[in-house]
Coordinates of C-alpha atoms in Angstrom, one line a residue:
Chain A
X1 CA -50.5 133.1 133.6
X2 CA -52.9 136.2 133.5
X3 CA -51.8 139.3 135.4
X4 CA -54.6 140.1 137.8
X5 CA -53.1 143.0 139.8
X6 CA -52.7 145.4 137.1
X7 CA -55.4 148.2 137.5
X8 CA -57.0 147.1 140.6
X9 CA -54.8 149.9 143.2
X10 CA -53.8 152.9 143.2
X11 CA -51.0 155.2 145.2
X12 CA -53.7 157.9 146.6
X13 CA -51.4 159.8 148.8
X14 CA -47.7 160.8 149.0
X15 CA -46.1 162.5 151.5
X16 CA -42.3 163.7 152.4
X17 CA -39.6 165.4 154.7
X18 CA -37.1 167.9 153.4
X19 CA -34.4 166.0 152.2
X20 CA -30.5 167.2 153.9
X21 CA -27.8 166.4 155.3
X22 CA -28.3 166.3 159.0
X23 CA -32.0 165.9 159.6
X24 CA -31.6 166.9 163.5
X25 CA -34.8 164.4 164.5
X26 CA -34.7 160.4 164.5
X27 CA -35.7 158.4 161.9
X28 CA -38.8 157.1 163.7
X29 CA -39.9 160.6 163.3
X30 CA -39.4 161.0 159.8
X31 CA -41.4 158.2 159.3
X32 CA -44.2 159.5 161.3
X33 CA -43.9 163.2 159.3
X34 CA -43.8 161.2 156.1
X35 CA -46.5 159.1 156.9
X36 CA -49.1 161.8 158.7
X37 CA -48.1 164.5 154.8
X38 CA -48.9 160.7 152.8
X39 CA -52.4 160.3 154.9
X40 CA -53.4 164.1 154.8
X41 CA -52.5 164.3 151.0
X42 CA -54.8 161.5 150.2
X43 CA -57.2 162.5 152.6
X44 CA -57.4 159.5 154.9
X45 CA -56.9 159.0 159.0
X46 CA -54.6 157.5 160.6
X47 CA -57.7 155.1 162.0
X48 CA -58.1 154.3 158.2
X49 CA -54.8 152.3 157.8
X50 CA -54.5 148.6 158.4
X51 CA -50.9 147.7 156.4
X52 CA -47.3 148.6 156.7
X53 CA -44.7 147.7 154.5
X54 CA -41.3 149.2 154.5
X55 CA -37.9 147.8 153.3
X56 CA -36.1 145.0 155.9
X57 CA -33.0 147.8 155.7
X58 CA -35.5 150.1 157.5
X59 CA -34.8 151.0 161.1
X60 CA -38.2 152.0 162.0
X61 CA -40.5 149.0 163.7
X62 CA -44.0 148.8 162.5
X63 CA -45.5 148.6 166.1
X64 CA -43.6 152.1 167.0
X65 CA -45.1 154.1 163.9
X66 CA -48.5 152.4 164.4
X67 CA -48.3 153.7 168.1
X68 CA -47.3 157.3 167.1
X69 CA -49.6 157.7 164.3
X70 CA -52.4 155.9 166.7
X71 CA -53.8 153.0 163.8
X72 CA -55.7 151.0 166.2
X73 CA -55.3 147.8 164.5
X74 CA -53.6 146.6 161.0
X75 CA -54.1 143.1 159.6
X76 CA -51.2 143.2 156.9
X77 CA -47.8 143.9 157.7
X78 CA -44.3 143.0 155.5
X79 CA -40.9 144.0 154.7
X80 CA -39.3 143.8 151.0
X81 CA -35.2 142.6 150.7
X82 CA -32.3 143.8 149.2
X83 CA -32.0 147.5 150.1
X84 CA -32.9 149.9 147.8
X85 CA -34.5 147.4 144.9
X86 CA -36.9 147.1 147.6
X87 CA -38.6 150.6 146.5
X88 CA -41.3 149.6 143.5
X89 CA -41.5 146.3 145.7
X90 CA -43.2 147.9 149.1
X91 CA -45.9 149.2 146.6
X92 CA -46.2 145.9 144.9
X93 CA -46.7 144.5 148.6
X94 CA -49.3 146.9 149.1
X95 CA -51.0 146.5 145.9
X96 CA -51.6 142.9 146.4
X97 CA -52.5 143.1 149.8
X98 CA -55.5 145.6 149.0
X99 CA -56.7 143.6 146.2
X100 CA -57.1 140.9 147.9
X101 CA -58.7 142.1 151.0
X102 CA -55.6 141.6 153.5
X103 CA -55.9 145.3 154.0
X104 CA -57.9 148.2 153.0
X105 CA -55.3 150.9 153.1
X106 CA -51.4 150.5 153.2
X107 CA -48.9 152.6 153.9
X108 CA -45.3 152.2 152.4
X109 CA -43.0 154.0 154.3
X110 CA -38.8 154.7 154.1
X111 CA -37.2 156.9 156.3
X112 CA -33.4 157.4 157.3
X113 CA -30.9 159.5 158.5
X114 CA -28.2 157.9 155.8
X115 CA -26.2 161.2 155.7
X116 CA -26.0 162.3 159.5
X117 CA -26.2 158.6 160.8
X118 CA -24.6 155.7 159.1
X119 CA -23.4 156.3 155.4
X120 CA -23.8 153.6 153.0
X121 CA -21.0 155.2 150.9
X122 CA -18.3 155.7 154.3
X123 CA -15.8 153.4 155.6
X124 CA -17.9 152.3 158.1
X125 CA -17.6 149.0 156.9
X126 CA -13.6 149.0 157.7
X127 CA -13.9 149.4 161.1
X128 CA -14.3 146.3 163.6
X129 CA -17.0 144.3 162.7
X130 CA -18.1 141.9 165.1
X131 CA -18.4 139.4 162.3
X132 CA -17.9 139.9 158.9
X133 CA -21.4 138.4 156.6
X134 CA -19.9 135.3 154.9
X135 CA -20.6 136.8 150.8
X136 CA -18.7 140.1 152.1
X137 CA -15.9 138.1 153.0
X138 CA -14.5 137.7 149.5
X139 CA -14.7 141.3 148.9
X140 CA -14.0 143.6 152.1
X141 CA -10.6 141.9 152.6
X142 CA -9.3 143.1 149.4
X143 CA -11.0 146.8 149.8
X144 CA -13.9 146.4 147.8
X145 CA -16.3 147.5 150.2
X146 CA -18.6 150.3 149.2
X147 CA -21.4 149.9 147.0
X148 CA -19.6 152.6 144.7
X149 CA -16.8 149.7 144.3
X150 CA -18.9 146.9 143.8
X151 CA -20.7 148.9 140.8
X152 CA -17.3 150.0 139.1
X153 CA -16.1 146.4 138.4
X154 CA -19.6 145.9 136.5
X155 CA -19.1 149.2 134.9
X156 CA -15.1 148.8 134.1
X157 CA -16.5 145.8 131.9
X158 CA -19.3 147.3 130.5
X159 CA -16.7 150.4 129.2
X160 CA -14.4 147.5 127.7
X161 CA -17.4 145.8 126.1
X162 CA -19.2 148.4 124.6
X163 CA -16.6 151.5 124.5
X164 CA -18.6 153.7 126.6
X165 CA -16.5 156.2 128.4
X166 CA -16.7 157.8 131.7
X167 CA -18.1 161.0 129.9
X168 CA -21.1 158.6 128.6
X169 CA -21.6 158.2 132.3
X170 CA -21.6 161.7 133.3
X171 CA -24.6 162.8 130.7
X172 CA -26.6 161.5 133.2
X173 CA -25.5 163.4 136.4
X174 CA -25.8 166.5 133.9
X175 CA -29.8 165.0 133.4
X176 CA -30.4 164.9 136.9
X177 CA -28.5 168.0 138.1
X178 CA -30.8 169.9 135.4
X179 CA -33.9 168.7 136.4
X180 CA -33.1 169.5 140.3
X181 CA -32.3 172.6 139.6
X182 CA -35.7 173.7 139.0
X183 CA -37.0 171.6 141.8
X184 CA -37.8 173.6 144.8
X185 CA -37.3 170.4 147.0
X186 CA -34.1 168.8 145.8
X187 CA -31.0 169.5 147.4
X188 CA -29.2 170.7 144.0
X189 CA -32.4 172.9 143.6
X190 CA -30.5 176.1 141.1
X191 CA -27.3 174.3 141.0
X192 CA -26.9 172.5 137.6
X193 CA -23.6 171.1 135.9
X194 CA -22.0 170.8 133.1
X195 CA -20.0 167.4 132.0
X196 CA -16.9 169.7 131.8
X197 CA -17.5 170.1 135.7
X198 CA -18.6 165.8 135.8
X199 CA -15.1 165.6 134.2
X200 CA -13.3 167.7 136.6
X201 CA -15.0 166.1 139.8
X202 CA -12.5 163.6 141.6
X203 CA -12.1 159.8 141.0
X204 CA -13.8 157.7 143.7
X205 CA -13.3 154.8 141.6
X206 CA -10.7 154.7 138.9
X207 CA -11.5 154.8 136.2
X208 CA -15.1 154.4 135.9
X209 CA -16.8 156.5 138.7
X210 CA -16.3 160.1 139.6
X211 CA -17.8 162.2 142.4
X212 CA -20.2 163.4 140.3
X213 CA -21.6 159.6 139.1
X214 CA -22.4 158.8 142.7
X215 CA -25.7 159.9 144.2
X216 CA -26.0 161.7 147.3
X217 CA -26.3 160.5 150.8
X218 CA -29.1 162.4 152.4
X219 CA -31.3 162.4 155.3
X220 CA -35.4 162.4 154.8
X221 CA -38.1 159.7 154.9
X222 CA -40.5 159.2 151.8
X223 CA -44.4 157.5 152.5
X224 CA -46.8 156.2 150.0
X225 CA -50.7 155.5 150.3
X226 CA -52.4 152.5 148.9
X227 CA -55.4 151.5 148.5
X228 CA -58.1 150.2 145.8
X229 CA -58.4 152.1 142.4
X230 CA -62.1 151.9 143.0
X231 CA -61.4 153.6 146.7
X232 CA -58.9 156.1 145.5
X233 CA -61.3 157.6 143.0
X234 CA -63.2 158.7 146.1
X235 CA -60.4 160.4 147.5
X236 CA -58.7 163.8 147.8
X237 CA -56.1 163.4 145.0
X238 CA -56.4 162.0 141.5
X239 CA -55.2 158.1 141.9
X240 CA -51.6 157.0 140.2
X241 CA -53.2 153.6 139.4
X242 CA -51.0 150.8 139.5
X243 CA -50.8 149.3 135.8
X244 CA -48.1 146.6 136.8
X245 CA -45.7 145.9 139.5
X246 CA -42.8 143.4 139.8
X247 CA -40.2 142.1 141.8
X248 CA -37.3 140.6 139.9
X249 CA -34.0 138.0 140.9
X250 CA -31.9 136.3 138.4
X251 CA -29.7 133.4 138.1
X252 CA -26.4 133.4 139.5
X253 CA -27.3 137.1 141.7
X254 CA -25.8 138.1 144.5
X255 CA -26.1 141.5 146.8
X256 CA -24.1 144.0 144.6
X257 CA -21.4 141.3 143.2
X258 CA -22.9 139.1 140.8
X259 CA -19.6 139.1 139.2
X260 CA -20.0 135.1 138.5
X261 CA -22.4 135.4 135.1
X262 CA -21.2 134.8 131.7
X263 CA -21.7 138.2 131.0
X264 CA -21.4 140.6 133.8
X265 CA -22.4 143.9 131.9
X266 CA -25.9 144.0 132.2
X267 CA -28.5 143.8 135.3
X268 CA -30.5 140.5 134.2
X269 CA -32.8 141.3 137.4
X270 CA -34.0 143.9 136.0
X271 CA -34.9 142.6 132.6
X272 CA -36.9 139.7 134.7
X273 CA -38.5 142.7 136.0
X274 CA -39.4 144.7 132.7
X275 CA -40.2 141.5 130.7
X276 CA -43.4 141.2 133.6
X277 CA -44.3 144.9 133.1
X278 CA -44.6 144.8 129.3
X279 CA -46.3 141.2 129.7
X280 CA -48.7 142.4 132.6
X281 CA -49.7 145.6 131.1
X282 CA -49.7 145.4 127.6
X283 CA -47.7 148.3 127.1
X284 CA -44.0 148.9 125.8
X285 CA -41.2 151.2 126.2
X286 CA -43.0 153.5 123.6
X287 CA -46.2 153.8 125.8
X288 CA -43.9 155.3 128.6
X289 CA -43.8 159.4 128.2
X290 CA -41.4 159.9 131.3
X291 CA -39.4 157.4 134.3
X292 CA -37.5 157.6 137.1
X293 CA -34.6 155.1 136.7
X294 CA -33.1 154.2 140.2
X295 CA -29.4 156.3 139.8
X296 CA -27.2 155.5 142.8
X297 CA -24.7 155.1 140.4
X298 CA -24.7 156.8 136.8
X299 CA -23.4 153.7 134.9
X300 CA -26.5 151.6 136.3
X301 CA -28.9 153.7 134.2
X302 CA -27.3 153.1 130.7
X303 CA -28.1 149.8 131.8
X304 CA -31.5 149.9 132.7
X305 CA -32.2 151.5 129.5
X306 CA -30.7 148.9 127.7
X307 CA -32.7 146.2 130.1
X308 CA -36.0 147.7 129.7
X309 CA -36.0 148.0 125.9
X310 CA -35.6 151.6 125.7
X311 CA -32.5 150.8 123.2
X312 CA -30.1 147.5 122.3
X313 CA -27.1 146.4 124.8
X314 CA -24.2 148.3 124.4
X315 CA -26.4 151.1 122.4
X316 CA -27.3 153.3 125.8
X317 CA -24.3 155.2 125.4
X318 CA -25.8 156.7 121.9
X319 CA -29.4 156.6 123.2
X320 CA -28.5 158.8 126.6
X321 CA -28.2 161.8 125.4
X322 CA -28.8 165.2 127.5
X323 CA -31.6 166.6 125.0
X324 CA -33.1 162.8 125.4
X325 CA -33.1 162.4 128.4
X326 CA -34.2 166.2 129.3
X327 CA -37.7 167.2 129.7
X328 CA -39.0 168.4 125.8
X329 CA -37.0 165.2 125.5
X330 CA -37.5 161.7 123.7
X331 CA -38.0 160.0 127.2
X332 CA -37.2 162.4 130.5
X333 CA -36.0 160.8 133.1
X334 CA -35.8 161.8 136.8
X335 CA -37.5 165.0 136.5
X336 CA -37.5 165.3 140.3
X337 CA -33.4 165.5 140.0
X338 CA -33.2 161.6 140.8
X339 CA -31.2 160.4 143.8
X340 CA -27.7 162.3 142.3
X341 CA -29.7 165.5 142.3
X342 CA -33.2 165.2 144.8
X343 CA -32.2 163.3 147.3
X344 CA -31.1 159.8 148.0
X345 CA -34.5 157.9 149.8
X346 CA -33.7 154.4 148.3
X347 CA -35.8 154.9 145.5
X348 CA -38.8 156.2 147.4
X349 CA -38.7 159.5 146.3
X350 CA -38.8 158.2 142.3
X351 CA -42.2 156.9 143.4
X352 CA -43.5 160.5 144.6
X353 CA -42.2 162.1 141.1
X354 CA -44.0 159.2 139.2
X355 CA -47.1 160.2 140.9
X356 CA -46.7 163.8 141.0
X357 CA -46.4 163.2 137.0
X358 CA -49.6 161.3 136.3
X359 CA -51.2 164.0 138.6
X360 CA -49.6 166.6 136.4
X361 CA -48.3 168.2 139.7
X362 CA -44.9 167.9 138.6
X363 CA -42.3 171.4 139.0
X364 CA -40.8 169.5 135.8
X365 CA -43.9 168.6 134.4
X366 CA -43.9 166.3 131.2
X367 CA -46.7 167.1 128.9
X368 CA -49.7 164.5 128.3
X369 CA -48.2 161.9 130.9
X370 CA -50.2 158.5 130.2
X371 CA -48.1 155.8 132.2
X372 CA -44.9 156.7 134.5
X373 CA -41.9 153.8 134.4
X374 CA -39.7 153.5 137.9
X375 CA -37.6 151.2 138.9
X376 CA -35.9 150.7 142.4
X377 CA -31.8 149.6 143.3
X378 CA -30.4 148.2 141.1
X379 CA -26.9 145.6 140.8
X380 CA -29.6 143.5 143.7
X381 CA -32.5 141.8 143.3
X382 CA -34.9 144.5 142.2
X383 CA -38.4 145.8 141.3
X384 CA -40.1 148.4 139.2
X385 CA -44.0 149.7 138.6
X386 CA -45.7 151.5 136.0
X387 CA -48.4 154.2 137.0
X388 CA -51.1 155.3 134.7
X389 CA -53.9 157.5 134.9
X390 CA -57.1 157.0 136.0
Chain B
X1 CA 0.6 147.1 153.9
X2 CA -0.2 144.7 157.1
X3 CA -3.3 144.8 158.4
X4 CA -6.6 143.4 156.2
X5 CA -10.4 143.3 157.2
X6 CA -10.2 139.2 158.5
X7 CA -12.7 137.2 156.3
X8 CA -15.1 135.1 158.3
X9 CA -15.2 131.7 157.5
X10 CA -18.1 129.4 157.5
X11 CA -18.9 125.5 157.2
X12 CA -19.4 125.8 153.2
X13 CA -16.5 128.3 152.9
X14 CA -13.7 126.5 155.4
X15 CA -12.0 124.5 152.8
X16 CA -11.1 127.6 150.6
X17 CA -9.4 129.4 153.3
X18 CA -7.4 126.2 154.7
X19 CA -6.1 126.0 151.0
X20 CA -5.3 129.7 151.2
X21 CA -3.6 128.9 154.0
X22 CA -1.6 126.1 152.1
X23 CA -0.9 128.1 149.4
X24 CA -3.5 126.5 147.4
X25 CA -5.9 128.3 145.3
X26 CA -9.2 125.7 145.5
X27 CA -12.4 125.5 143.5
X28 CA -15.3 123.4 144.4
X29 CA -16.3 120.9 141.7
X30 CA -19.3 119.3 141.8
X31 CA -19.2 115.7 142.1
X32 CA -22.7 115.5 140.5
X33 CA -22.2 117.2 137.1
X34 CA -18.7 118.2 137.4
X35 CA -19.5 122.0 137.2
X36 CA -16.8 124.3 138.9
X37 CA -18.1 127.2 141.2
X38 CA -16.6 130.2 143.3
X39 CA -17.6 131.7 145.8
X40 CA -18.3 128.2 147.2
X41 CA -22.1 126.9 148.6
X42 CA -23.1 123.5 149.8
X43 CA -25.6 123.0 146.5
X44 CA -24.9 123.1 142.7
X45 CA -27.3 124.5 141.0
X46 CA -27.1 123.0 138.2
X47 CA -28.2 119.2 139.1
X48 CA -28.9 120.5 143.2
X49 CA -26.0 117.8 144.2
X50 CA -24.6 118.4 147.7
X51 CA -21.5 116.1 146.9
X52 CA -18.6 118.3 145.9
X53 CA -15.2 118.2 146.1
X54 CA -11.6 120.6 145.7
X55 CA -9.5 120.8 142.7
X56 CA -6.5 123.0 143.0
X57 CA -6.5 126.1 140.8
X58 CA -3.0 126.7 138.4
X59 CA -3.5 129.8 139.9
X60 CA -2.9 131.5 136.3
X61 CA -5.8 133.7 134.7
X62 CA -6.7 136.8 133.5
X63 CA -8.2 140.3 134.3
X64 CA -11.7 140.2 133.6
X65 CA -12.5 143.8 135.1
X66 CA -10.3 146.0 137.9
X67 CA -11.3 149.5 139.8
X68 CA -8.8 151.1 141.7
X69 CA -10.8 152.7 144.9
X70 CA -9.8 155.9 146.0
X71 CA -12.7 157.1 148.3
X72 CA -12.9 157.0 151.0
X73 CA -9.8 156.5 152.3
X74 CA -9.2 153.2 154.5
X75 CA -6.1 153.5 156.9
X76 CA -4.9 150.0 156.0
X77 CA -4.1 149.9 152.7
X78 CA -1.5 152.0 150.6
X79 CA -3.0 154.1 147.6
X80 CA -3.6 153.2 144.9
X81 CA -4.6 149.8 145.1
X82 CA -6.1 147.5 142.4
X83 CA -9.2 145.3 143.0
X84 CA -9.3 142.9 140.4
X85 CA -12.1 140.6 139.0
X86 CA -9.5 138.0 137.5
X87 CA -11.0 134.9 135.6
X88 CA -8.6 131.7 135.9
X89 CA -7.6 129.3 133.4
X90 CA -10.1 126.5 135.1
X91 CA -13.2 129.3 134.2
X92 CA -13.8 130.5 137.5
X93 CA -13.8 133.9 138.5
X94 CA -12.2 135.8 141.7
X95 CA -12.1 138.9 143.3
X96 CA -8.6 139.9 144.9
X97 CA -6.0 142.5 144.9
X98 CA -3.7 142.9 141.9
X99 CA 0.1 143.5 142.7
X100 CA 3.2 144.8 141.1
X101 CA 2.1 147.1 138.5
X102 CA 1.8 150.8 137.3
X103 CA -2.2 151.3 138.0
X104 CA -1.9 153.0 134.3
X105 CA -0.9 149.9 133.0
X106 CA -3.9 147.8 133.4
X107 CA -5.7 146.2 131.0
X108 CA -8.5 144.1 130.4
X109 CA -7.3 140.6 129.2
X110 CA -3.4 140.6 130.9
X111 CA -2.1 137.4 132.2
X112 CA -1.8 137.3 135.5
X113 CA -0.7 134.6 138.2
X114 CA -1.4 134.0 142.4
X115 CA 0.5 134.3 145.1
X116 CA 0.1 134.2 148.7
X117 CA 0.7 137.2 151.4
X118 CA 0.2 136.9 155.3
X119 CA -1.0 139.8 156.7
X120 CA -1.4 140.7 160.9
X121 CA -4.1 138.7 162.8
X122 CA -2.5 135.4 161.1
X123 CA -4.6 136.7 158.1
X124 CA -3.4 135.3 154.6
X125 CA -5.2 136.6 151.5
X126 CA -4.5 135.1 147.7
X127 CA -3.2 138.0 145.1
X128 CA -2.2 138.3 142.0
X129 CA 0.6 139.9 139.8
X130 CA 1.1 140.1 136.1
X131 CA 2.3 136.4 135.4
X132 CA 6.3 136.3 135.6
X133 CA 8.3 135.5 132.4
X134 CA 10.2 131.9 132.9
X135 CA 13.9 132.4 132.1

């Protein structure tokens, strides 16, 4: 079946809040900040929008941003699935939706108060529940109920499988913690580590994840402008055009437990995804000079690599090494800091870095960026993109 | 340990939890293709037959994967505690709570057996400890 999305949009505008830890405003007004930096980056009006997508795990209603921002009308609306593998998928939404003439000019938007408000990573899922979701029910019972947990029984098998250690997981963290440490905007901004201090950090999960292999929990909200490549050229900004997008399930998934497969150590969803982005665009793992690889948990990216082609199963833990990873290295990765070292906005905020590289805008810029890789949650049904320049 | 988070229980899920109950450990078979699956649903996806029946587990397996959850801290359960992903003899996999060992002495691959422990609420959850020697 030929692609025919590829190269017909582009993200013309990005826009963001300061990501913390206790926002003080509500997350319909992160949204609207987000959204009104997104439009005034790209330089569009509010009266130029006609599309919305966000992620179904958002709390902000279309109708109520549409009636602060003041769009008088939209004729595309939608919501991607599955929390934070939603991410690439909003922008595939949009992508669609303006090459086909549903809308003119989409905004994706994410915005939450997950650090001050209710933590993903907390025990909030102990307490009473009026009624337990029937899938959680063979897990919460037995105290497998943060996301953190869910990922360490893939990871405890991947270790036993392919002899990766704990240690191979915290070269990432180290990654990320470098590359927010230049970046003004991350949280971590001048405060890198070293594995030594990933190796000291507490268990949260024996004996596969440590405080350190956990992203953060922040506050902030993250918004994305679509529109035609042919549009975009017009525009403020220098377009991120969309070379491929995909959304990706696989047999046997589940949200976070798909601890049913034959083989439970890799994330098949997102090899669905990657085997559509190399067959949509053309392109290969060796045509991508930097990507932002979804980290909510450090195992998860070993992974990926291994899923995308970047290196064989079981060979990520030889491949993921500091100076690879590294900017000056073979393939930097979440130059921004990522989500352990930026800012946790489900993924959004790996789609601002992508463009900000193809822009060449970057604080951690990578030199002679052609096409940008990023991928959204992973361990759920997923999605990922690939932005090249114009 | 007394208290645990109750499971809901739903038309394609009852049958499990009245085994539990029982002291059975059930799997759905499928009466189509004779495939066994776990968590239970009303289809098979592998010939899409809604027939189905139980088969009772031996209840012996093996520890496919394990993490022992430290943070944060939940107010029912005594620390540490092992979450195991134990594969049974039958093929089937199932997550539970693994009993009556060192945490330090887990491994990948150990024999291990069910049992049954009622908790408050009339709550009763299936576990597992390292399978007993016979005499």
């Amino acid at each position: 079946m030929k692609n025919e999305l590829g190269g017909r949009a582009a993200i013309a505008g990005i826009g963001q809040t300061e990501f913390s830890k206790e926002s003080g405003r509500s997350e319909l007004q992160l949204a609207c900040e987000a959204t009104k930096t997104a439009l005034d980056d790209a330089g569009l009006k509010p009266a130029d929008v006609d599309g919305l997508v966000t992620f179904t795990a958002d709390e902000t209603e279309e109708a109520e941003l549409a009636r602060c921002l003041g769009f008088p009308q939209m004729t595309f609306f939608t919501r991607v699935p599955y929390g934070g593998g939603a991410a690439a998928g909003t922008v595939m939404q949009a992508a669609m939706a303006v090459a086909t003439g549903a809308a003119n000019v989409v905004v994706c938007y994410r915005a939450f108060n997950e650090r001050s408000g209710f933590r993903f990573g907390g025990s909030g899922m102990a307490g009473p529940m009026a009624s337990m979701p029937l899938w959680l029910s063979w897990y919460l019972p037995y105290g497998l109920l943060t996301p953190a947990a869910w990922v360490a029984l893939h990871a405890q098998r991947y270790m036993h499988e392919y002899g990766a250690t704990n240690a191979d997981f915290g070269k990432i963290a180290v990654v990320d913690r470098k590359h927010a440490a230049t970046n003004p905007n991350a949280w971590f901004y001048e405060r890198p580590i070293t594995l030594e201090d990933h190796q000291k950090s507490r268990w949260i999960i024996e004996p596969s994840l440590r405080l350190l292999d956990c992203c953060q929990e922040s506050d902030g909200g993250v918004a994305l402008v679509v529109t035609t490549a042919e549009r975009a050229r017009d525009l403020r900004q220098k377009p991120a055009v969309i070379a491929a997008a995909a959304q990706g399930s696989a047999w046997d998934g589940e949200m976070m437990t798909s601890y049913y497969r034959d083989d439970i150590t890799g994330l098949p969803e997102m090899g669905v995804v990657a085997k559509k982005l190399w067959r949509d665009s053309g392109l290969t793992a060796a045509d991508i000079q930097t990507a932002f690889l979804y980290d909510h948990f450090t195992p998860f990216v070993l992974i990926q690599l291994e899923e995308l082609g970047f290196c064989k199963p079981g060979e990520a833990k030889d491949f993921a090494t500091v100076e690879n990873l590294s900017l000056g290295g073979r393939l930097p990765i979440n130059t921004n800091g990522g989500l352990l070292g930026e800012g946790y906005i489900h993924g959004m905020n790996g789609i601002t870095e992508g463009v900000r590289q193809v822009r060449g805008t970057s604080c951690n810029q990578v030199e002679r960026v052609e096409h940008v890789l990023v991928t959204a949650g992973t361990g759920v049904p997923t999605s990922a993109l690939i932005l090249r320049r114009e | 340990m007394t208290m645990r988070l109750k499971p809901s229980i739903g038309r394609d899920t009852q049958f499990f939890w009245d085994g539990v109950a029982a002291q059975k450990l059930l799997i759905q078979r499928c009466s189509g293709c004779g495939k066994l699956r776990h968590p239970p649903r009303p289809m098979c996806p592998h010939c899409n037959s809604l027939a189905w029946e139980a088969i009772e587990s031996s209840g012996k397996g093996e520890v496919y994967s394990f993490a022992m959850p430290h943070h944060p801290p939940l107010p029912f359960f005594e620390y540490p505690y092992i979450v195991a992903l134990v594969q049974l003899e039958e093929g089937t996999r199932i997550v539970s709570n693994l009993c009556g060992i060192d945490p330090s002495q887990v491994k990948i691959g150990m024999p291990v057996e069910v049992f049954y422990e009622s908790f408050d609420d009339g709550v009763v959850l299936p576990l597992f400890r390292p399978t007993q020697e016979k005499p």
